Coordinates of C-alpha atoms in Angstrom, one line a residue:
M101 CA 18.2 -0.4 32.5
N102 CA 16.6 -0.7 36.0
T103 CA 13.6 1.2 34.7
L104 CA 13.2 -1.1 31.8
W105 CA 13.5 -4.2 34.0
E106 CA 11.0 -2.8 36.5
F107 CA 8.6 -2.2 33.6
L108 CA 9.1 -5.7 32.1
S109 CA 8.6 -7.4 35.5
M110 CA 5.1 -5.8 35.7
S111 CA 5.2 -6.0 39.5
D112 CA 3.0 -2.9 39.6
A113 CA -0.6 -3.8 39.0
N114 CA -1.3 -0.5 37.3
V115 CA 1.6 -1.1 34.8
R116 CA 0.2 -4.5 34.2
F117 CA -3.3 -3.3 33.5
V118 CA -2.2 -0.5 31.2
T119 CA 0.4 -2.6 29.2
I120 CA -1.7 -5.7 28.7
G121 CA -4.8 -3.5 27.9
S122 CA -2.9 -1.4 25.4
I123 CA -1.5 -4.5 23.7
L124 CA -4.9 -6.2 23.4
L125 CA -6.7 -3.1 22.2
A126 CA -4.1 -2.2 19.6
A127 CA -3.7 -5.7 18.2
S128 CA -7.4 -6.4 18.0
S129 CA -8.1 -3.1 16.3
A130 CA -5.3 -3.7 13.8
V131 CA -6.6 -7.2 12.8
V132 CA -10.1 -5.9 12.1
G133 CA -8.6 -2.8 10.5
C134 CA -6.9 -4.9 7.8
F135 CA -10.3 -6.0 6.4
T136 CA -11.6 -2.4 6.7
V137 CA -8.7 -1.1 4.6
L138 CA -9.0 -3.9 2.0
R139 CA -12.7 -3.2 1.6
K140 CA -11.9 0.5 1.1
R141 CA -14.0 1.4 4.2
A142 CA -11.2 3.2 6.0
L143 CA -13.2 6.5 6.3
V144 CA -16.1 4.6 7.7
G145 CA -13.9 3.6 10.7
D146 CA -13.2 7.3 11.3
A147 CA -16.9 8.1 11.1
V148 CA -17.8 5.4 13.6
A149 CA -15.0 6.5 16.0
H150 CA -16.5 10.0 16.1
A151 CA -20.1 8.6 16.2
V152 CA -19.6 6.7 19.5
L153 CA -19.2 9.9 21.6
P154 CA -23.0 10.7 21.8
G155 CA -23.5 7.0 22.8
V156 CA -21.1 7.3 25.7
C157 CA -22.7 10.6 26.8
L158 CA -26.3 9.3 26.5
A159 CA -25.4 6.1 28.5
F160 CA -24.0 8.3 31.2
I161 CA -27.0 10.7 31.2
L162 CA -29.5 7.8 31.5
T163 CA -27.6 5.8 34.2
G164 CA -25.7 8.6 36.0
E165 CA -22.6 6.4 36.3
K166 CA -19.5 5.3 34.4
N167 CA -20.0 1.6 34.2
P168 CA -17.7 0.4 31.4
L169 CA -20.2 -2.1 30.1
I170 CA -23.0 0.4 29.9
L171 CA -20.8 3.0 28.3
L172 CA -19.7 0.3 25.8
F173 CA -23.2 -0.6 25.0
G174 CA -24.2 3.0 24.5
S175 CA -21.2 3.7 22.2
F176 CA -21.9 0.5 20.3
L177 CA -25.5 1.5 19.5
T178 CA -24.6 5.0 18.2
G179 CA -21.7 3.6 16.3
W180 CA -24.0 1.1 14.6
L181 CA -26.6 3.7 14.0
S182 CA -24.1 5.9 12.2
L183 CA -23.3 3.0 9.8
I184 CA -27.0 2.4 9.1
I185 CA -27.5 6.1 8.3
I186 CA -24.4 6.1 6.0
D187 CA -25.8 3.1 4.1
A188 CA -29.3 4.6 4.0
I189 CA -28.1 7.9 2.7
T190 CA -25.9 6.3 0.0
A191 CA -28.6 3.8 -1.1
N192 CA -31.6 6.3 -1.2
S193 CA -30.1 9.5 -2.4
R194 CA -27.7 10.8 -5.0
I195 CA -25.2 11.6 -2.3
K196 CA -21.9 9.7 -2.6
E197 CA -20.5 7.6 0.2
D198 CA -17.7 9.9 1.1
T199 CA -20.1 12.8 1.4
A200 CA -22.4 10.7 3.6
I201 CA -19.5 9.7 5.8
G202 CA -18.5 13.4 6.2
L203 CA -22.1 14.4 7.1
V204 CA -22.6 11.6 9.6
L205 CA -19.2 12.1 11.2
S206 CA -19.7 15.9 11.8
V207 CA -23.3 15.6 12.9
F208 CA -22.7 12.8 15.4
F209 CA -19.5 14.3 16.8
G210 CA -21.3 17.7 17.1
I211 CA -24.1 16.0 19.1
G212 CA -21.5 14.3 21.3
I213 CA -19.7 17.5 22.1
L214 CA -23.1 19.2 23.0
L215 CA -24.0 16.3 25.3
L216 CA -20.6 16.3 26.9
T217 CA -20.8 20.0 27.6
S218 CA -24.2 19.6 29.0
I219 CA -22.9 16.8 31.4
Q220 CA -20.0 19.0 32.5
H221 CA -22.5 21.7 33.5
S222 CA -25.0 19.3 35.1
G223 CA -23.2 19.1 38.5
N224 CA -23.1 15.3 38.5
E225 CA -20.1 14.3 40.6
N226 CA -19.6 11.0 38.7
Q227 CA -18.8 12.9 35.4
S228 CA -15.2 13.3 36.3
G229 CA -13.0 11.6 33.7
L230 CA -15.8 11.3 31.1
D231 CA -14.0 13.8 28.8
K232 CA -11.1 11.2 28.6
F233 CA -13.2 9.5 25.9
L234 CA -12.3 12.5 23.6
F235 CA -8.6 12.0 23.7
G236 CA -8.3 8.6 25.5
S237 CA -6.6 7.7 28.8
A238 CA -5.0 4.3 28.7
A239 CA -3.2 5.1 31.9
A240 CA -6.6 5.1 33.7
L241 CA -7.3 1.5 32.9
V242 CA -8.1 -0.6 35.9
G243 CA -8.7 -4.3 36.5
Q244 CA -12.4 -4.2 35.6
D245 CA -11.7 -2.2 32.4
L246 CA -9.1 -4.7 31.5
I247 CA -11.4 -7.7 31.9
T248 CA -14.2 -6.0 29.9
F249 CA -12.0 -4.7 27.0
G250 CA -9.8 -7.8 27.0
A251 CA -12.9 -10.0 26.6
V252 CA -14.1 -7.9 23.6
A253 CA -10.6 -8.0 22.1
V254 CA -10.4 -11.8 22.4
L255 CA -13.9 -12.0 20.8
L256 CA -12.7 -10.0 17.9
L257 CA -9.6 -12.1 17.4
V258 CA -11.5 -15.4 17.7
S259 CA -14.2 -14.2 15.2
V260 CA -11.6 -13.3 12.6
V261 CA -9.7 -16.6 13.1
L262 CA -12.9 -18.7 12.7
L263 CA -14.3 -16.7 9.7
Y264 CA -10.9 -15.8 8.1
K265 CA -11.6 -17.5 4.7
E266 CA -15.1 -15.9 4.4
F267 CA -13.9 -12.4 5.4
K268 CA -11.0 -12.8 2.9
L269 CA -13.3 -13.7 0.1
I270 CA -15.8 -10.9 0.6
S271 CA -12.8 -8.5 0.9
F272 CA -11.4 -9.4 -2.5
D273 CA -14.2 -10.9 -4.6
M274 CA -17.7 -10.3 -3.4
A275 CA -19.3 -11.4 -6.6
Y276 CA -17.6 -14.8 -6.4
A277 CA -18.6 -15.1 -2.8
R278 CA -22.3 -14.6 -3.8
T279 CA -21.9 -17.1 -6.6
I280 CA -20.8 -19.9 -4.3
G281 CA -23.6 -19.2 -1.9
L282 CA -21.9 -17.4 1.0
P283 CA -24.3 -15.2 3.0
V284 CA -22.5 -12.0 1.9
R285 CA -24.9 -9.6 3.5
G286 CA -24.7 -11.4 6.8
L287 CA -20.9 -11.5 6.7
E288 CA -20.7 -7.8 5.8
L289 CA -22.9 -7.0 8.8
L290 CA -20.8 -9.2 11.1
L291 CA -17.6 -7.6 9.8
T292 CA -19.1 -4.1 10.3
T293 CA -20.2 -5.1 13.8
L294 CA -16.6 -6.2 14.6
T295 CA -15.3 -2.9 13.3
V296 CA -17.7 -1.0 15.6
L297 CA -16.6 -3.2 18.5
A298 CA -12.9 -2.5 17.7
V299 CA -13.6 1.2 17.7
V300 CA -15.7 1.0 20.9
V301 CA -13.0 -0.8 22.9
G302 CA -10.2 1.4 21.5
I303 CA -11.6 4.8 22.5
Q304 CA -10.8 4.1 26.2
S305 CA -7.1 4.0 25.1
V306 CA -6.7 6.7 22.5
G307 CA -10.1 8.5 22.4
V308 CA -12.5 9.1 19.5
V309 CA -10.3 11.6 17.8
L310 CA -7.3 9.2 17.3
M311 CA -9.2 5.9 17.1
S312 CA -9.3 5.7 13.3
A313 CA -5.4 5.8 13.4
M314 CA -5.4 2.7 15.5
L315 CA -7.7 1.0 13.0
I316 CA -6.1 2.1 9.7
T317 CA -2.5 2.9 10.2
P318 CA -1.2 -0.6 11.1
A319 CA -3.1 -2.1 8.2
A320 CA -1.8 0.5 5.7
A321 CA 1.8 0.0 7.0
A322 CA 1.5 -3.8 6.8
R323 CA 0.2 -3.6 3.2
F324 CA 3.6 -2.4 2.1
W325 CA 5.4 -5.5 3.4
T326 CA 3.4 -8.3 1.9
D327 CA 0.7 -9.2 -0.7
R328 CA -0.6 -12.1 1.4
L329 CA -3.5 -11.3 3.7
G330 CA -2.5 -13.8 6.4
F331 CA 1.0 -12.2 6.8
M332 CA -0.6 -8.7 6.5
V333 CA -2.9 -9.4 9.5
V334 CA 0.0 -10.8 11.6
I335 CA 2.4 -7.9 10.7
A336 CA -0.3 -5.3 11.6
A337 CA -1.1 -7.1 14.9
V338 CA 2.6 -7.4 15.8
M339 CA 3.3 -3.7 14.9
S340 CA 0.3 -2.6 17.0
A341 CA 1.1 -4.8 20.0
F342 CA 4.7 -3.5 20.0
C343 CA 3.5 0.1 19.8
G344 CA 1.0 -0.6 22.5
A345 CA 3.7 -1.9 24.8
A346 CA 6.1 0.9 23.8
G347 CA 3.5 3.6 24.5
A348 CA 2.8 2.1 27.9
F349 CA 6.6 2.1 28.6
V350 CA 6.9 5.8 27.6
S351 CA 4.1 6.7 30.0
F352 CA 5.8 4.6 32.7
T353 CA 9.1 6.4 32.4
A354 CA 7.4 9.9 31.9
P355 CA 4.0 9.9 33.7
A356 CA 3.1 13.2 32.1
M357 CA 3.2 11.6 28.7
P358 CA -0.2 10.2 27.6
T359 CA -0.2 6.5 26.5
G360 CA -2.7 6.6 23.6
P361 CA -1.2 9.5 21.6
W362 CA 2.2 7.9 22.0
I363 CA 0.8 4.6 20.6
V364 CA -0.6 6.5 17.6
M365 CA 2.7 8.4 17.2
L366 CA 4.8 5.2 17.2
L367 CA 2.4 3.6 14.8
S368 CA 2.7 6.6 12.5
L369 CA 6.5 6.4 12.7
L370 CA 6.4 2.7 11.8
A371 CA 4.0 3.5 8.9
I372 CA 6.4 6.2 7.6
F373 CA 9.3 3.7 7.9
S374 CA 7.3 1.2 5.9
F375 CA 6.2 3.7 3.2
I376 CA 9.9 4.6 2.6
L377 CA 11.9 1.4 3.3
A378 CA 9.6 -1.6 2.7
P379 CA 11.0 -3.9 0.0
K380 CA 9.4 -3.9 -3.4
K381 CA 6.6 -1.4 -2.5
G382 CA 8.5 1.2 -0.5
L383 CA 9.4 4.6 -2.0
L384 CA 13.1 3.8 -1.9
A385 CA 12.7 0.4 -3.6
R386 CA 10.5 1.9 -6.3
Y387 CA 13.0 4.7 -6.9
L388 CA 15.8 2.3 -7.2
L389 CA 13.8 0.1 -9.6
Q390 CA 12.9 3.1 -11.7
R391 CA 16.5 4.2 -11.8
R392 CA 17.6 0.8 -12.8
M393 CA 15.0 0.6 -15.6
R394 CA 16.0 4.1 -16.8
N395 CA 19.7 3.2 -16.9
Q396 CA 18.9 -0.1 -18.7
M397 CA 16.8 1.8 -21.3
T398 CA 19.6 4.3 -21.8
R399 CA 22.2 1.5 -22.4
E400 CA 19.9 -0.4 -24.8
N401 CA 19.1 2.7 -26.7
I402 CA 22.8 3.5 -27.2
L403 CA 23.5 -0.1 -28.3
K404 CA 20.5 0.1 -30.7
T405 CA 21.8 3.4 -32.1
L406 CA 25.3 2.0 -32.8
F407 CA 23.6 -1.0 -34.5
L408 CA 21.4 1.2 -36.7
L409 CA 24.4 3.4 -37.6
G410 CA 26.4 0.2 -38.5
E411 CA 23.4 -1.2 -40.4
T412 CA 23.4 1.7 -42.7
K413 CA 27.1 1.2 -43.6
E414 CA 26.9 -2.6 -43.2
D415 CA 29.9 -2.3 -40.9
Y416 CA 29.0 -2.9 -37.2
A417 CA 32.5 -2.6 -35.9
H418 CA 32.8 1.0 -37.1
S419 CA 33.5 3.7 -34.4
Y420 CA 31.2 6.7 -33.9
S421 CA 31.7 9.8 -31.9
R422 CA 29.4 11.0 -29.2
Q423 CA 28.1 13.7 -31.5
Q424 CA 27.3 11.2 -34.2
I425 CA 25.4 9.0 -31.7
M426 CA 23.4 12.0 -30.3
E427 CA 22.5 13.2 -33.9
R428 CA 20.8 9.8 -34.4
R429 CA 19.4 9.5 -30.8
Q430 CA 18.7 12.4 -28.6
L431 CA 19.7 11.6 -25.0
P432 CA 20.6 13.9 -22.0
L433 CA 24.4 14.4 -22.1
L434 CA 25.0 13.3 -18.5
R435 CA 22.9 10.2 -19.0
M436 CA 24.7 9.5 -22.3
K437 CA 28.1 9.7 -20.6
D438 CA 27.0 7.3 -17.7
G439 CA 25.5 4.9 -20.3
L440 CA 28.7 4.8 -22.4
K441 CA 30.8 4.2 -19.3
S442 CA 28.5 1.4 -18.1
L443 CA 28.6 -0.3 -21.5
C444 CA 32.4 -0.1 -21.6
R445 CA 32.6 -1.7 -18.1
K446 CA 30.3 -4.5 -19.4
H447 CA 32.5 -4.9 -22.5
L448 CA 29.5 -4.3 -24.8
I449 CA 31.3 -1.4 -26.5
K450 CA 34.9 -0.3 -26.8
K451 CA 36.4 3.1 -27.0
N452 CA 39.2 4.1 -29.4
A453 CA 40.6 7.3 -30.9
T454 CA 37.6 8.0 -33.1
G455 CA 34.8 7.1 -30.7
W456 CA 32.9 4.1 -29.6
A457 CA 32.2 0.8 -31.4
L458 CA 30.2 -2.3 -30.7
T459 CA 32.0 -5.4 -29.5
E460 CA 30.8 -8.8 -30.6
A461 CA 28.8 -9.2 -27.4
G462 CA 27.5 -5.7 -27.8
K463 CA 26.3 -6.4 -31.3
K464 CA 24.4 -9.5 -30.2
E465 CA 22.7 -7.5 -27.4
A466 CA 21.9 -4.6 -29.8
Q467 CA 20.6 -7.1 -32.4
R468 CA 18.2 -8.5 -29.8
V469 CA 16.7 -5.0 -29.0
V470 CA 16.3 -4.1 -32.6
R471 CA 14.7 -7.4 -33.3
L472 CA 12.1 -6.9 -30.5
H473 CA 11.4 -3.4 -31.7
R474 CA 10.6 -4.5 -35.3
L475 CA 8.6 -7.6 -34.1
W476 CA 6.4 -5.4 -32.0
E477 CA 5.9 -2.9 -34.8
L478 CA 4.8 -5.7 -37.0
Y479 CA 2.4 -7.0 -34.4
L480 CA 0.8 -3.6 -34.0
T481 CA 0.2 -3.2 -37.7
E482 CA -1.0 -6.8 -38.3
Y483 CA -3.1 -7.4 -35.2
L484 CA -4.1 -4.0 -33.9
Q485 CA -4.4 -2.4 -37.3
V486 CA -2.2 0.6 -36.3
A487 CA -0.8 2.5 -39.2
S488 CA 2.8 1.7 -39.9
D489 CA 3.9 5.3 -39.4
H490 CA 2.4 5.4 -35.9
V491 CA 4.0 2.3 -34.4
H492 CA 7.5 3.5 -33.7
E493 CA 6.9 5.3 -30.4
D494 CA 4.9 2.3 -28.9
A495 CA 7.7 -0.1 -29.9
E496 CA 10.3 2.2 -28.4
S497 CA 8.5 1.7 -25.0
I498 CA 7.8 -2.0 -25.1
E499 CA 11.1 -3.3 -26.5
H500 CA 12.8 -2.9 -23.1
V501 CA 10.3 -5.0 -21.1
L502 CA 9.6 -7.9 -23.5
T503 CA 10.7 -11.2 -22.0
P504 CA 12.2 -14.1 -23.9
E505 CA 8.9 -16.0 -23.5
L506 CA 6.9 -13.1 -25.0
E507 CA 9.5 -12.8 -27.8
K508 CA 9.1 -16.5 -28.7
R509 CA 5.3 -16.2 -28.5
L510 CA 5.3 -13.1 -30.6
E511 CA 7.5 -14.8 -33.2
E512 CA 5.2 -17.8 -33.4
L513 CA 2.1 -15.5 -33.7
L514 CA 3.7 -13.6 -36.6
N515 CA 4.9 -16.8 -38.3
Y516 CA 8.6 -16.1 -38.0
P517 CA 8.7 -12.9 -40.1
T518 CA 11.9 -11.6 -41.8
S519 CA 10.9 -7.9 -42.3
D520 CA 9.0 -5.3 -40.4
P521 CA 6.1 -3.0 -41.7
H522 CA 8.8 -0.6 -43.2
Q523 CA 10.3 -3.6 -45.2
T524 CA 13.4 -3.4 -43.0
T525 CA 15.1 -6.7 -42.3
I526 CA 14.3 -8.2 -38.8
P527 CA 17.6 -9.5 -37.3
Q528 CA 17.4 -13.2 -36.6
Q529 CA 18.5 -14.7 -33.3
P530 CA 22.2 -15.1 -33.2

């Protein structure tokens, strides 16, 4: 507890620099990354992250010192150059964008490694710490770095706030943006520039290898929690800021632990948590929805089968054994048992000595499903010209998801029919 309080008090200047710097870098990268992900340019961010390394090395070779502004400028130039080359290759050759990204990434990163190796053997005393750009070293942030990178991070956030509507429009509907006269090309260049800047300021913290994770992971995780861009940007920024602070805290408690990789690892854990547990879009929520739909279909199919058996004898209260039901409708035995139990609990069927029979409520529900099935079969034959002997399977699938509004519209469209394409009576609404 004392360690946590000491960290939160930020009485140590180095802790203050690392924590605030990590939060700013992580949050600004996440905000820009949301637009990168939505524009399906995630791999471009990875290419830029690797392409800034030769810029850092060239800036150092030309000046012989590690001035943060000069290194930033050098990395920005090569990052920008990589984007221009990707666009040029894609526009002027038959090479697809993903291939062009792979080529540019590997070539630029290879040149960067060669230049870095050359610097390490040059004997320049100022080279110490330059290799930190490969894997990042947030713990090495000092006051001057914080001012420089903090200013760039604020610039990114202010730019996104001021041009939020325009960026949103070109991310979702570029054609409409052109139609209403927005300078789409200029906005794309500006957004690309912001992406490069986000990468450039982030490499100090996590390095060129992990920078794409800072850009993409929070946006991908936030996408699972909401469909609204505004909330997505806020969630991604909050996630990244939290992980930035948490990564700095881990390094504070265990100095041997690097801050940048810990930030990325915590972001990855949050992303995995989101992929699994996010409401509506998470794997668990989708699994539960699929199971609920499957159980509903099983119950409705059992009711429909009992109704069809009763329709043949014109006796809907007659009981049928499980074997008789399965002869008419093939269902997995375990699922059939669960469905029968569920229908009994809902008082839609009742069990007696000879089997199961529809209750009055069960008959109404079964009648509704059969009615939807036959209405859809009629729609397919009359409006889509599907042969009557080919409509059953499609109707089997759609009958479980038709809403009352669609049912009413379908009935109006078909002029309130009384029989389906097989001349079987369509049950009317009870």
